[in-house]
Short mmCIF file of C-alpha atoms in Angstrom, two decimals:
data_model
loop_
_atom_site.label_atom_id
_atom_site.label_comp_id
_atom_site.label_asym_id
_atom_site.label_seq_id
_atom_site.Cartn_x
_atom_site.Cartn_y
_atom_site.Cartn_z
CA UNK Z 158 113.36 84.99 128.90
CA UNK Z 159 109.80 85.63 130.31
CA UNK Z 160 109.43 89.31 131.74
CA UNK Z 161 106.40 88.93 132.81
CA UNK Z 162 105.51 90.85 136.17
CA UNK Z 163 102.68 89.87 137.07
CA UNK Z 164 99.97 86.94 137.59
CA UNK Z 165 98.27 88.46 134.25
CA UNK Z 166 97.11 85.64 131.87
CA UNK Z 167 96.67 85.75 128.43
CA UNK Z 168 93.10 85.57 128.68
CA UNK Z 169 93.14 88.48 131.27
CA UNK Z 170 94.91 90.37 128.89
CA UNK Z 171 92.95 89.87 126.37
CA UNK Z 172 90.06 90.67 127.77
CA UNK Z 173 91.57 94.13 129.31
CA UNK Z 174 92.65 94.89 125.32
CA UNK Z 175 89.26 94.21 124.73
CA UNK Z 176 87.85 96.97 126.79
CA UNK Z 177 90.45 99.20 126.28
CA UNK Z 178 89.97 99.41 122.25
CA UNK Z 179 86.17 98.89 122.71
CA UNK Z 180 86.41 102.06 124.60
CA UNK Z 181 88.09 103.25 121.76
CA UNK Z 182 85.24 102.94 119.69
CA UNK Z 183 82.86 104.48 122.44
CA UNK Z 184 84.67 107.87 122.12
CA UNK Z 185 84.45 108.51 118.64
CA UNK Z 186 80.49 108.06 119.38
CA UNK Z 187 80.33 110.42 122.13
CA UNK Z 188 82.59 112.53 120.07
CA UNK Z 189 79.46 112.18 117.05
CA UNK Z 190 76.91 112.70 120.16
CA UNK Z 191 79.02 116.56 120.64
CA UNK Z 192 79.03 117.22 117.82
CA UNK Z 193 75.76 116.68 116.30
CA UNK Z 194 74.13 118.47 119.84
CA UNK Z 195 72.44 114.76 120.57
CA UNK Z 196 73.87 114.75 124.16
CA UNK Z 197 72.08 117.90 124.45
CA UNK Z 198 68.45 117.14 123.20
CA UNK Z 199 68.71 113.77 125.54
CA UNK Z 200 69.66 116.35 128.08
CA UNK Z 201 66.59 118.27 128.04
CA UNK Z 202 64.59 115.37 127.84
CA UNK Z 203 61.95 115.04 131.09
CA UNK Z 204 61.62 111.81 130.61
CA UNK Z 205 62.54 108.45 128.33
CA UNK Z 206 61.62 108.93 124.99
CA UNK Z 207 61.89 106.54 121.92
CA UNK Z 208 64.49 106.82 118.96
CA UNK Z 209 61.87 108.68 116.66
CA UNK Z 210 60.49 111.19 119.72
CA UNK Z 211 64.51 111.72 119.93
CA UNK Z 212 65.08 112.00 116.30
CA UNK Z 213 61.81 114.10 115.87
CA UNK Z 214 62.85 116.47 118.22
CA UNK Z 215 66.60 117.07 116.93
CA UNK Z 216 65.29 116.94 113.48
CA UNK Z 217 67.82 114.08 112.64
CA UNK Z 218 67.08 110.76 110.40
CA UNK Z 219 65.83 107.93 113.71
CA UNK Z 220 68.09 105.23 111.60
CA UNK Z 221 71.03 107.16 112.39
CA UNK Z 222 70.06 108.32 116.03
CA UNK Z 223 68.90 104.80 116.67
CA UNK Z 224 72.32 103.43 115.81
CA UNK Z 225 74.18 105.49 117.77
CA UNK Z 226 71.78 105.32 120.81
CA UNK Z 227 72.12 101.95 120.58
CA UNK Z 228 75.88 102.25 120.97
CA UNK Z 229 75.26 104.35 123.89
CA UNK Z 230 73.25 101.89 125.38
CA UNK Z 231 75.83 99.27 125.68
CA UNK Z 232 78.65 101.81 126.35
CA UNK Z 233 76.36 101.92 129.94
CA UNK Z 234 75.83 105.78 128.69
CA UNK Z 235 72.43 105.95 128.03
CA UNK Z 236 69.45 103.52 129.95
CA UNK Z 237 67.49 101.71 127.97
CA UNK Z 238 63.83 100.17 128.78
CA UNK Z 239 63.16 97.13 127.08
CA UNK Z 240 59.70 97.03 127.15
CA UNK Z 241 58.91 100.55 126.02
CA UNK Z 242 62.06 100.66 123.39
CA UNK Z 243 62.78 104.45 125.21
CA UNK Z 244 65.84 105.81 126.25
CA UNK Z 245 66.99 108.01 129.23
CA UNK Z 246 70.39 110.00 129.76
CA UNK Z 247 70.53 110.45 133.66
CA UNK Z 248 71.33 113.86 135.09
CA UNK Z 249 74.24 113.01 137.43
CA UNK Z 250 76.08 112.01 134.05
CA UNK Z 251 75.55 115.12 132.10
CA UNK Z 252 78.68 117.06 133.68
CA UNK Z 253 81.10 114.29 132.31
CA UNK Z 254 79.09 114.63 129.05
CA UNK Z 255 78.10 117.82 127.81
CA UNK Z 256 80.91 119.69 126.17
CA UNK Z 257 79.76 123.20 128.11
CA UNK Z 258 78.86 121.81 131.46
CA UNK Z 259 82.15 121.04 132.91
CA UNK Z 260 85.35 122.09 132.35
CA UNK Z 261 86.57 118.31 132.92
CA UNK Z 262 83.80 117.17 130.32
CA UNK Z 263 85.02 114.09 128.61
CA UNK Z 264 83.00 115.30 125.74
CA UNK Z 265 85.34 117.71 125.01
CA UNK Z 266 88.67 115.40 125.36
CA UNK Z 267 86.36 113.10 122.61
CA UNK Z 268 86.59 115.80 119.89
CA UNK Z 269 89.94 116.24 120.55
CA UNK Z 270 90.72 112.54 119.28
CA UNK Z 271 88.57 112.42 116.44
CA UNK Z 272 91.33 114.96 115.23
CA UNK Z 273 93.28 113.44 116.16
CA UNK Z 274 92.47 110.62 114.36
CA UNK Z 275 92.33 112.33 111.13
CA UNK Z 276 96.16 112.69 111.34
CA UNK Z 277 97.18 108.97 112.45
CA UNK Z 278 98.34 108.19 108.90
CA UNK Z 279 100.61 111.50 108.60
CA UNK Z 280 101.93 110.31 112.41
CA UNK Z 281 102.38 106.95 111.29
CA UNK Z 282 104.96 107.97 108.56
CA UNK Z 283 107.39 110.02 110.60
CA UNK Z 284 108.02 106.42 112.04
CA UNK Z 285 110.16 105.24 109.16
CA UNK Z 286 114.02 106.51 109.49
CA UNK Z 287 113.75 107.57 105.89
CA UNK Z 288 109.89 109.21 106.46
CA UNK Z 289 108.79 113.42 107.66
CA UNK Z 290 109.86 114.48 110.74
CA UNK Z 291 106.80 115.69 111.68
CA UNK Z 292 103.48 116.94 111.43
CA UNK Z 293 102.87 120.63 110.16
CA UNK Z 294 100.01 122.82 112.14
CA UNK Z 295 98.02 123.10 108.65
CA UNK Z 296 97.68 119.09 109.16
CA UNK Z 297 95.01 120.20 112.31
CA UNK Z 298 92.58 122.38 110.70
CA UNK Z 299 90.08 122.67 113.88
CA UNK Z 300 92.84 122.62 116.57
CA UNK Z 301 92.85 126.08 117.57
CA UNK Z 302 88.85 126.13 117.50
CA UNK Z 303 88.69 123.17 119.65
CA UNK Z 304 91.52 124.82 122.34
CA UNK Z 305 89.59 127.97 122.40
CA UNK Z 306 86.02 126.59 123.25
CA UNK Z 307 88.50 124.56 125.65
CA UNK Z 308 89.88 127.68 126.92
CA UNK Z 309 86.51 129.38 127.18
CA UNK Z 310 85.13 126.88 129.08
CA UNK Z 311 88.50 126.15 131.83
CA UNK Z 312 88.49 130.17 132.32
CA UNK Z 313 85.05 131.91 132.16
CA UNK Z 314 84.10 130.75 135.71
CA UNK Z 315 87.27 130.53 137.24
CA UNK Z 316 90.30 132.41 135.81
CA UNK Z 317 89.36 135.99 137.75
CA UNK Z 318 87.56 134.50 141.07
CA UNK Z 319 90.04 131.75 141.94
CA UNK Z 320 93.22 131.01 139.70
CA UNK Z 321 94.40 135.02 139.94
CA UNK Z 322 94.18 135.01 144.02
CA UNK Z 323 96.57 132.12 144.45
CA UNK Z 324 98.91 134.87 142.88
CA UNK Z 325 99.80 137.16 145.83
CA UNK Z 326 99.19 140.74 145.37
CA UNK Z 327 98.14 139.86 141.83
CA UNK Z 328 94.95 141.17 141.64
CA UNK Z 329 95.60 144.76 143.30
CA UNK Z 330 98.00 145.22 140.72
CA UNK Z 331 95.95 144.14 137.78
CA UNK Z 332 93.13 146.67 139.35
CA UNK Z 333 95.62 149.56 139.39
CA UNK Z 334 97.10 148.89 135.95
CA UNK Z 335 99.86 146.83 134.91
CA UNK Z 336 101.45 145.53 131.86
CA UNK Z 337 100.54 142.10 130.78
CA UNK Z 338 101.68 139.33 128.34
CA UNK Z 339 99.55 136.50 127.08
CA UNK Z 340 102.41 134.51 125.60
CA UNK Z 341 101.52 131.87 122.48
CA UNK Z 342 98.34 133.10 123.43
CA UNK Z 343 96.14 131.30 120.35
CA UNK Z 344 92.68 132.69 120.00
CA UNK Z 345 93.60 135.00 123.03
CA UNK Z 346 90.93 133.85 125.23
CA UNK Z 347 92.31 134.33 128.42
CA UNK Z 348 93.97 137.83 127.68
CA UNK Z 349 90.29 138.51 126.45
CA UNK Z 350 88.55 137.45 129.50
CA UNK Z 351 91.50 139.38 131.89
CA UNK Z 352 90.92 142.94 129.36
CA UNK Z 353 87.17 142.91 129.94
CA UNK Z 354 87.87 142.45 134.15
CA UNK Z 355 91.33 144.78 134.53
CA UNK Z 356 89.93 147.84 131.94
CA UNK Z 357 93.20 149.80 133.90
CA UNK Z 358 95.87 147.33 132.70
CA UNK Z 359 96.87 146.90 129.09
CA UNK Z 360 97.13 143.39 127.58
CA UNK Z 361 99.17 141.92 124.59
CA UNK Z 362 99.27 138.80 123.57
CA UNK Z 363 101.26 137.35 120.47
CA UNK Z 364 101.56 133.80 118.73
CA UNK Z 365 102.98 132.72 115.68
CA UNK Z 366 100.06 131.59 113.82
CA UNK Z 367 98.79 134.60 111.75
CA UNK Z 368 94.46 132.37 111.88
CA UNK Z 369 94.08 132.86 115.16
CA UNK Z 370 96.15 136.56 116.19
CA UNK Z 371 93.61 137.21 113.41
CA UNK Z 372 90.72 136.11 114.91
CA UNK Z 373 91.62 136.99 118.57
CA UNK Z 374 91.64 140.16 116.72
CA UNK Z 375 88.17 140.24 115.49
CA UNK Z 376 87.12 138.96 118.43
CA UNK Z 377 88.87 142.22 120.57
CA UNK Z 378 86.96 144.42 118.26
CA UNK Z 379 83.41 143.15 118.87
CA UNK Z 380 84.08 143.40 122.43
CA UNK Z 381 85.35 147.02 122.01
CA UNK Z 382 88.45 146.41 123.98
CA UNK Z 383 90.70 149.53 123.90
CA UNK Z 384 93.18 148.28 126.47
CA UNK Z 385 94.24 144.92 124.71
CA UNK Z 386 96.42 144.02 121.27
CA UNK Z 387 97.47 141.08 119.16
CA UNK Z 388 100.80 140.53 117.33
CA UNK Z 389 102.26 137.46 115.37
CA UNK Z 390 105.16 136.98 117.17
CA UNK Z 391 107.61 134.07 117.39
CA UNK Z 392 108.00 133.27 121.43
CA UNK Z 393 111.69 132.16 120.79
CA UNK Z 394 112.36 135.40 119.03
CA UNK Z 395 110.62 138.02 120.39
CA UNK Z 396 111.51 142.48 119.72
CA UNK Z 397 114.62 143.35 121.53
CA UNK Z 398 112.96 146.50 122.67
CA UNK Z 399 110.31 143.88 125.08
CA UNK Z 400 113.36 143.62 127.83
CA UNK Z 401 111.71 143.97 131.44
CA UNK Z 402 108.37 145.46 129.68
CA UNK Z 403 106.24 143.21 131.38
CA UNK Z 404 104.95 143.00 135.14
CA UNK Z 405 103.40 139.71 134.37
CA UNK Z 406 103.78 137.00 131.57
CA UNK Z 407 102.02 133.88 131.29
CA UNK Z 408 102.15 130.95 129.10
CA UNK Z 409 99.17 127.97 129.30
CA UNK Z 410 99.42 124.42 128.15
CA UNK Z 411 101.88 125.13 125.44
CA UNK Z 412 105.88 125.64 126.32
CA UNK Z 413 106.11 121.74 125.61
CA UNK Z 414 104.52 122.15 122.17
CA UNK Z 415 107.19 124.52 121.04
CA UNK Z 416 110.26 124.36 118.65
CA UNK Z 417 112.41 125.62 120.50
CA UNK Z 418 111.27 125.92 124.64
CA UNK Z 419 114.78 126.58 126.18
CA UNK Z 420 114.89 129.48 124.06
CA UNK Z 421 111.28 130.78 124.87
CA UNK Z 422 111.71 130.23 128.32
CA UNK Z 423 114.80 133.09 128.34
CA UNK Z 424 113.14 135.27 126.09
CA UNK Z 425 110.18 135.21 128.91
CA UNK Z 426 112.49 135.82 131.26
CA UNK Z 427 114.45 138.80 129.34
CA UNK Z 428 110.65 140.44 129.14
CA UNK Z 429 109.65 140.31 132.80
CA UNK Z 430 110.25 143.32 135.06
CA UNK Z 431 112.65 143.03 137.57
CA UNK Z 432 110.47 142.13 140.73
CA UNK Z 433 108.12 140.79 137.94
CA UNK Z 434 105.81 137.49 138.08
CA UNK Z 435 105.46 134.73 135.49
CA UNK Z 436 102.82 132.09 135.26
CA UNK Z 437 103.61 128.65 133.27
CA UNK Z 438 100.35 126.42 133.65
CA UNK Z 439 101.90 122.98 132.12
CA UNK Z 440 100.67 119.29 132.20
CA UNK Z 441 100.88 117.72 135.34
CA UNK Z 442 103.13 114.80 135.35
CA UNK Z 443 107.09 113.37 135.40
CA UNK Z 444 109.74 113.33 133.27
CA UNK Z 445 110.46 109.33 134.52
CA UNK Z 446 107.65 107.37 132.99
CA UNK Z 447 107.46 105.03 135.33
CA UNK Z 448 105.90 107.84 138.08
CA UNK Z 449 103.36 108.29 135.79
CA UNK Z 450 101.86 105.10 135.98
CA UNK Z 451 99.64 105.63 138.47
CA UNK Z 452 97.85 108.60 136.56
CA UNK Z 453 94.50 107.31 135.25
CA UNK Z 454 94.69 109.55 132.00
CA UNK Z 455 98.40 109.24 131.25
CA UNK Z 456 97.07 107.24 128.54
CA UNK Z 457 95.13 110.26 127.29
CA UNK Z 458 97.93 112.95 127.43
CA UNK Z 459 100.58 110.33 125.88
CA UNK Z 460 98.43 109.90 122.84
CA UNK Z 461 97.93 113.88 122.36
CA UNK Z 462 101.62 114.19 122.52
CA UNK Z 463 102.53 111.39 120.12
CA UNK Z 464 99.54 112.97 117.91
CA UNK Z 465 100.10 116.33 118.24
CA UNK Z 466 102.27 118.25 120.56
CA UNK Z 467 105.67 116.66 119.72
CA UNK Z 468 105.19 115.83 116.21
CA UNK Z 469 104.12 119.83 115.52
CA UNK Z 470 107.58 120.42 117.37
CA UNK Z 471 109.92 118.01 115.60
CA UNK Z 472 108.15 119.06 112.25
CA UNK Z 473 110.34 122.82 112.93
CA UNK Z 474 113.26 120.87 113.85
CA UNK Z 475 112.14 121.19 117.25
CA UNK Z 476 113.14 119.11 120.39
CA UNK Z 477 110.01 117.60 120.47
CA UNK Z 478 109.43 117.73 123.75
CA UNK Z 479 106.14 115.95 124.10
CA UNK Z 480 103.15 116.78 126.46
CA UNK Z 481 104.23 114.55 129.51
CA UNK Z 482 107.75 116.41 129.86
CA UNK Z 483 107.27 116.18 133.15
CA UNK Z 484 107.44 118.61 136.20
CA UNK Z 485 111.44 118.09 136.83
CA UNK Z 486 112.14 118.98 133.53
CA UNK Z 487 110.04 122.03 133.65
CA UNK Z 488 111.89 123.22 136.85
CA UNK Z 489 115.41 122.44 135.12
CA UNK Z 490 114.20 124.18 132.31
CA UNK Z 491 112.67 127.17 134.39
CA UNK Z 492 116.12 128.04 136.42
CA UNK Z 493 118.47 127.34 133.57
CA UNK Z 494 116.61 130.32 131.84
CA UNK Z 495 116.87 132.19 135.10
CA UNK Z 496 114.37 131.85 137.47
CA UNK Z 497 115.11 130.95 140.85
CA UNK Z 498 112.25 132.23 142.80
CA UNK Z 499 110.01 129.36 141.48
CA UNK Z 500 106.76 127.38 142.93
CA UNK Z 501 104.70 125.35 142.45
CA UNK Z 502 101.03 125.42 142.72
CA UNK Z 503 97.84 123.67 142.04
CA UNK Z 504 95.73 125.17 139.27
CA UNK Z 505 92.00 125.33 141.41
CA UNK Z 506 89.25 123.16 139.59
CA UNK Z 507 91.64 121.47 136.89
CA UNK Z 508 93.51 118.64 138.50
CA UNK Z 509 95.01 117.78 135.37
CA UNK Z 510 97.41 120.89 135.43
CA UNK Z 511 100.22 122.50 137.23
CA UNK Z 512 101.32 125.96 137.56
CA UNK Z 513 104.76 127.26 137.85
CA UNK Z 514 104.73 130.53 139.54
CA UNK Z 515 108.14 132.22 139.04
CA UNK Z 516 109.25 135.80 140.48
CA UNK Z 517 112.13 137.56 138.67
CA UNK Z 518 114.45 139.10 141.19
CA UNK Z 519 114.61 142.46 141.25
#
């Protein structure tokens, strides 16, 4: 039987499948543009230039440049005058663009699928019934760097002045001191950002990955930051001795990655105070997929989980969750470890995340 549900023809679809893999194409080239700083020189260009004044001035080989400019061109990225063979990036599109202009910068989400696409073939085998079950964390050599710059750029502006105040009562404590855990915390960039603002409270934050506690580490040490420490620590396992330590815990854009997230979830809730707070910023989106159909970059966050976040998980014999677990499932998740004080907030400037605010009774 035909399922068709719509009027779609085949030449409608084939045109959409068109564009959609074309655009493909267009990202690993904007992904090339980050990375080799070209969206930058064409930003500081005055005016159009040609592909050897633009090569000239990055110091790059114009064959090259003039390729990829050309694929810019008829990506509708760059303008291009015919006449004068120059090319012009306009301002308004910079934002969307530049990796450190926006914290919604596509340019970013472009490096994050040329990785990836480096893995694709190790993704492709855990298909087969008989192939891996997943994809180890040493198979995504520049993850962490790429989150961090990620990290830097979602919190430096915003983290202190407006995602902390939709925490009542939040900020009065972090100015009097508190205790504070930055849970699977990576490279530690928002426990690093909160130690520099809150000198009064003291800051841990732990994650099993022994590359980047280490290099949150170094970090803490150039920024002579007394009030702030790092541990390797596994989330679904953490010291018995960390019961009700902690006035606040948070957790960003990871409990869905995780082996084992029921069991993190409780062990966060074993650590907070009584009368304690806990923040779990998570993907916005459902646990039915068909409510998710009318988010434009469901696309997007479908292919980082099938990439990434649940292969990593089922490769520890995880559940596997996958990044669009969806906001019931979060809440299901959240009481059954014990919450029931629990709500649910926008995260201010980043549409593309929710945050689960959760008080521990006291």
């Amino acid at each position: 039987a035909d399922l068709q549900t719509s009027k779609e023809t085949a030449e409608d679809f084939a045109l959409r499948i068109t564009t959609t893999v074309s655009s493909g194409f267009v990202t690993l080239a904007i992904s090339m543009g980050v990375r080799t700083g070209l969206f930058g020189h064409l930003a500081r260009m005055d005016s159009p230039r040609t592909s050897c004044q633009i090569a000239e001035a990055a110091n790059m080989k114009e064959r090259y440049v003039r390729e990829w400019l050309a694929l810019m061109v008829t990506a509708r990225i760059v303008e291009y005058e015919r006449e004068k063979r120059t090319y012009f990036l306009p301002r308004h599109r910079l934002g969307a663009l530049l990796p450190d202009a926006d914290e919604s910068s596509m340019g970013n989400m472009s490096e994050l699928m040329r990785q990836l696409a480096r893995v694709s073939s190790d993704v492709a085998a855990c298909f087969d019934k008989d192939g891996p079950e997943g994809v180890p964390y040493s198979a995504y050599p520049e993850f962490h760097g790429w989150l961090g710059d990620m990290r830097y750029q979602e919190h430096k502006s915003c983290l202190v002045t407006e995602f902390l105040p939709t925490i009542p009562g939040l900020l009065e404590l972090l100015d009097s001191g508190i205790r504070v855990h930055d849970a699977a915390c990576g490279r530690g960039i928002t426990t690093l950002i909160l130690a520099q603002h809150f000198p009064n409270s003291t800051f841990i934050g732990t994650d099993f990955n022994e590359d980047t506690i280490q290099w949150a580490e170094e970090e803490s040490k150039k920024r002579g930051l007394a009030n702030v420490a790092f541990q390797v620590q596994d989330l679904a396992k953490m010291p018995t001795d960390w019961s009700d330590s902690f006035d606040y815990v948070f957790v960003w854009d990871v409990v869905h990655d995780l082996a084992a997230p029921d069991l993190a979830l409780r062990e966060i809730f074993r650590m907070v105070k009584p009368g304690g707070r806990f923040s779990m910023v998570d993907i916005r989106g459902h646990s039915e997929l068909a409510d998710n159909m009318g988010n434009p970059v469901a696309p997007i966050l479908y292919c980082a989980s099938l990439h990434y976040c649940m292969p990593v998980s089922l490769y520890l014999d995880g559940k596997g969750l996958g990044t669009m677990w969806g906001q019931e499932l979060a809440m299901q998740m959240l009481q059954e470890a014990g919450f029931a004080d629990i709500r649910v907030l926008d995260v201010p400037e980043n549409p593309a995340n929710l945050h689960f605010l959760c008080y521990k009774s006291s």
